[in-house]
């Protein structure tokens, strides 16, 4: 992500979550041009954008946003996302075994 500044990413999120969809889309397009359409970071941002603009109330980003609006602080949400990422690198063996069996 070295080609995209933190400021640009924050701009994207701010525009998106403040309802300025067309402006957030322009910022996302800028990011796509810089990173490329196959870049995983861009794809994650696009997924967040897509879920949000299509009112996917079952999406993880919607649930996070809803919890934030209901008073859960950013640090708590950040810690939960990090925990989920850590768990994805070390999934429960029995869970995987059930899928493989």
Short mmCIF file of C-alpha atoms in Angstrom, two decimals:
data_model
loop_
_atom_site.label_atom_id
_atom_site.label_comp_id
_atom_site.label_asym_id
_atom_site.label_seq_id
_atom_site.Cartn_x
_atom_site.Cartn_y
_atom_site.Cartn_z
CA UNK A 1 0.00 0.00 0.00
CA UNK A 2 3.02 2.27 -0.20
CA UNK A 3 1.57 4.20 -3.15
CA UNK A 4 -1.57 5.25 -1.27
CA UNK A 5 -1.37 7.62 1.67
CA UNK A 6 -3.24 7.11 4.91
CA UNK A 7 -4.83 10.46 4.23
CA UNK A 8 -6.36 9.16 0.99
CA UNK A 9 -7.75 6.10 2.76
CA UNK A 10 -9.24 8.22 5.55
CA UNK A 11 -10.73 10.52 2.91
CA UNK A 12 -12.38 7.52 1.24
CA UNK A 13 -13.91 6.30 4.50
CA UNK A 14 -15.01 9.77 5.58
CA UNK A 15 -16.73 10.44 2.26
CA UNK A 16 -18.33 7.00 2.18
CA UNK A 17 -19.71 7.04 5.71
CA UNK A 18 -20.89 10.64 5.47
CA UNK A 19 -23.06 9.69 2.51
CA UNK A 20 -20.99 11.38 -0.20
CA UNK A 21 -21.09 8.27 -2.35
CA UNK A 22 -20.04 9.78 -5.69
CA UNK A 23 -17.04 11.50 -4.07
CA UNK A 24 -16.03 8.31 -2.28
CA UNK A 25 -16.35 6.47 -5.59
CA UNK A 26 -13.97 8.96 -7.22
CA UNK A 27 -11.47 8.41 -4.42
CA UNK A 28 -11.84 4.65 -4.80
CA UNK A 29 -11.23 4.99 -8.54
CA UNK A 30 -8.04 6.94 -7.79
CA UNK A 31 -6.93 4.13 -5.46
CA UNK A 32 -7.73 1.51 -8.12
CA UNK A 33 -5.60 3.36 -10.68
CA UNK A 34 -2.70 3.55 -8.24
CA UNK A 35 -2.84 -0.01 -6.93
CA UNK A 36 -4.45 -1.93 -9.77
CA UNK A 37 -7.71 -3.80 -9.92
CA UNK A 38 -6.18 -7.10 -8.77
CA UNK A 39 -4.61 -5.62 -5.62
CA UNK A 40 -6.03 -7.26 -2.47
CA UNK A 41 -6.09 -3.97 -0.55
CA UNK A 42 -8.09 -2.31 -3.31
CA UNK A 43 -10.43 -5.32 -3.48
CA UNK A 44 -11.09 -5.07 0.26
CA UNK A 45 -11.89 -1.36 -0.06
CA UNK A 46 -14.16 -2.08 -3.01
CA UNK A 47 -15.96 -4.78 -1.01
CA UNK A 48 -16.53 -2.35 1.85
CA UNK A 49 -17.80 0.26 -0.60
CA UNK A 50 -20.05 -2.23 -2.40
CA UNK A 51 -21.58 -3.55 0.82
CA UNK A 52 -22.21 -0.06 2.13
CA UNK A 53 -23.78 1.46 -0.99
CA UNK A 54 -25.99 -1.60 -1.54
CA UNK A 55 -27.28 -1.49 2.05
CA UNK A 56 -26.13 -5.03 2.77
CA UNK A 57 -27.40 -5.09 6.35
CA UNK A 58 -25.86 -8.53 6.92
CA UNK A 59 -22.36 -7.43 5.92
CA UNK A 60 -19.61 -7.17 8.50
CA UNK A 61 -18.94 -3.52 7.65
CA UNK A 62 -22.60 -2.66 8.22
CA UNK A 63 -22.56 -4.43 11.60
CA UNK A 64 -19.38 -2.58 12.60
CA UNK A 65 -20.84 0.75 11.52
CA UNK A 66 -24.09 0.05 13.38
CA UNK A 67 -22.19 -0.81 16.57
CA UNK A 68 -20.08 2.35 16.22
CA UNK A 69 -23.24 4.46 15.87
CA UNK A 70 -24.61 2.75 18.98
CA UNK A 71 -21.64 3.92 21.04
CA UNK A 72 -18.99 1.20 20.77
CA UNK A 73 -15.64 2.99 20.62
CA UNK A 74 -13.24 2.67 17.70
CA UNK A 75 -10.55 0.98 19.80
CA UNK A 76 -12.90 -1.84 20.80
CA UNK A 77 -13.95 -2.39 17.19
CA UNK A 78 -10.32 -2.24 16.04
CA UNK A 79 -9.32 -4.84 18.65
CA UNK A 80 -12.16 -7.14 17.57
CA UNK A 81 -11.14 -6.94 13.91
CA UNK A 82 -7.53 -7.68 14.84
CA UNK A 83 -8.67 -10.69 16.91
CA UNK A 84 -10.64 -12.02 13.93
CA UNK A 85 -7.61 -11.59 11.69
CA UNK A 86 -5.42 -13.43 14.19
CA UNK A 87 -7.95 -16.26 14.40
CA UNK A 88 -8.07 -16.56 10.63
CA UNK A 89 -4.35 -17.33 10.63
CA UNK A 90 -4.83 -19.96 13.31
CA UNK A 91 -8.32 -21.42 12.82
CA UNK A 92 -9.75 -23.99 15.24
CA UNK A 93 -8.69 -27.47 14.11
CA UNK A 94 -12.03 -29.10 14.94
CA UNK A 95 -13.91 -26.53 12.88
CA UNK A 96 -11.75 -27.23 9.84
CA UNK A 97 -11.97 -30.98 10.41
CA UNK A 98 -15.77 -30.82 10.23
CA UNK A 99 -15.54 -29.18 6.81
CA UNK A 100 -12.93 -31.61 5.58
CA UNK A 101 -14.76 -34.72 6.82
#
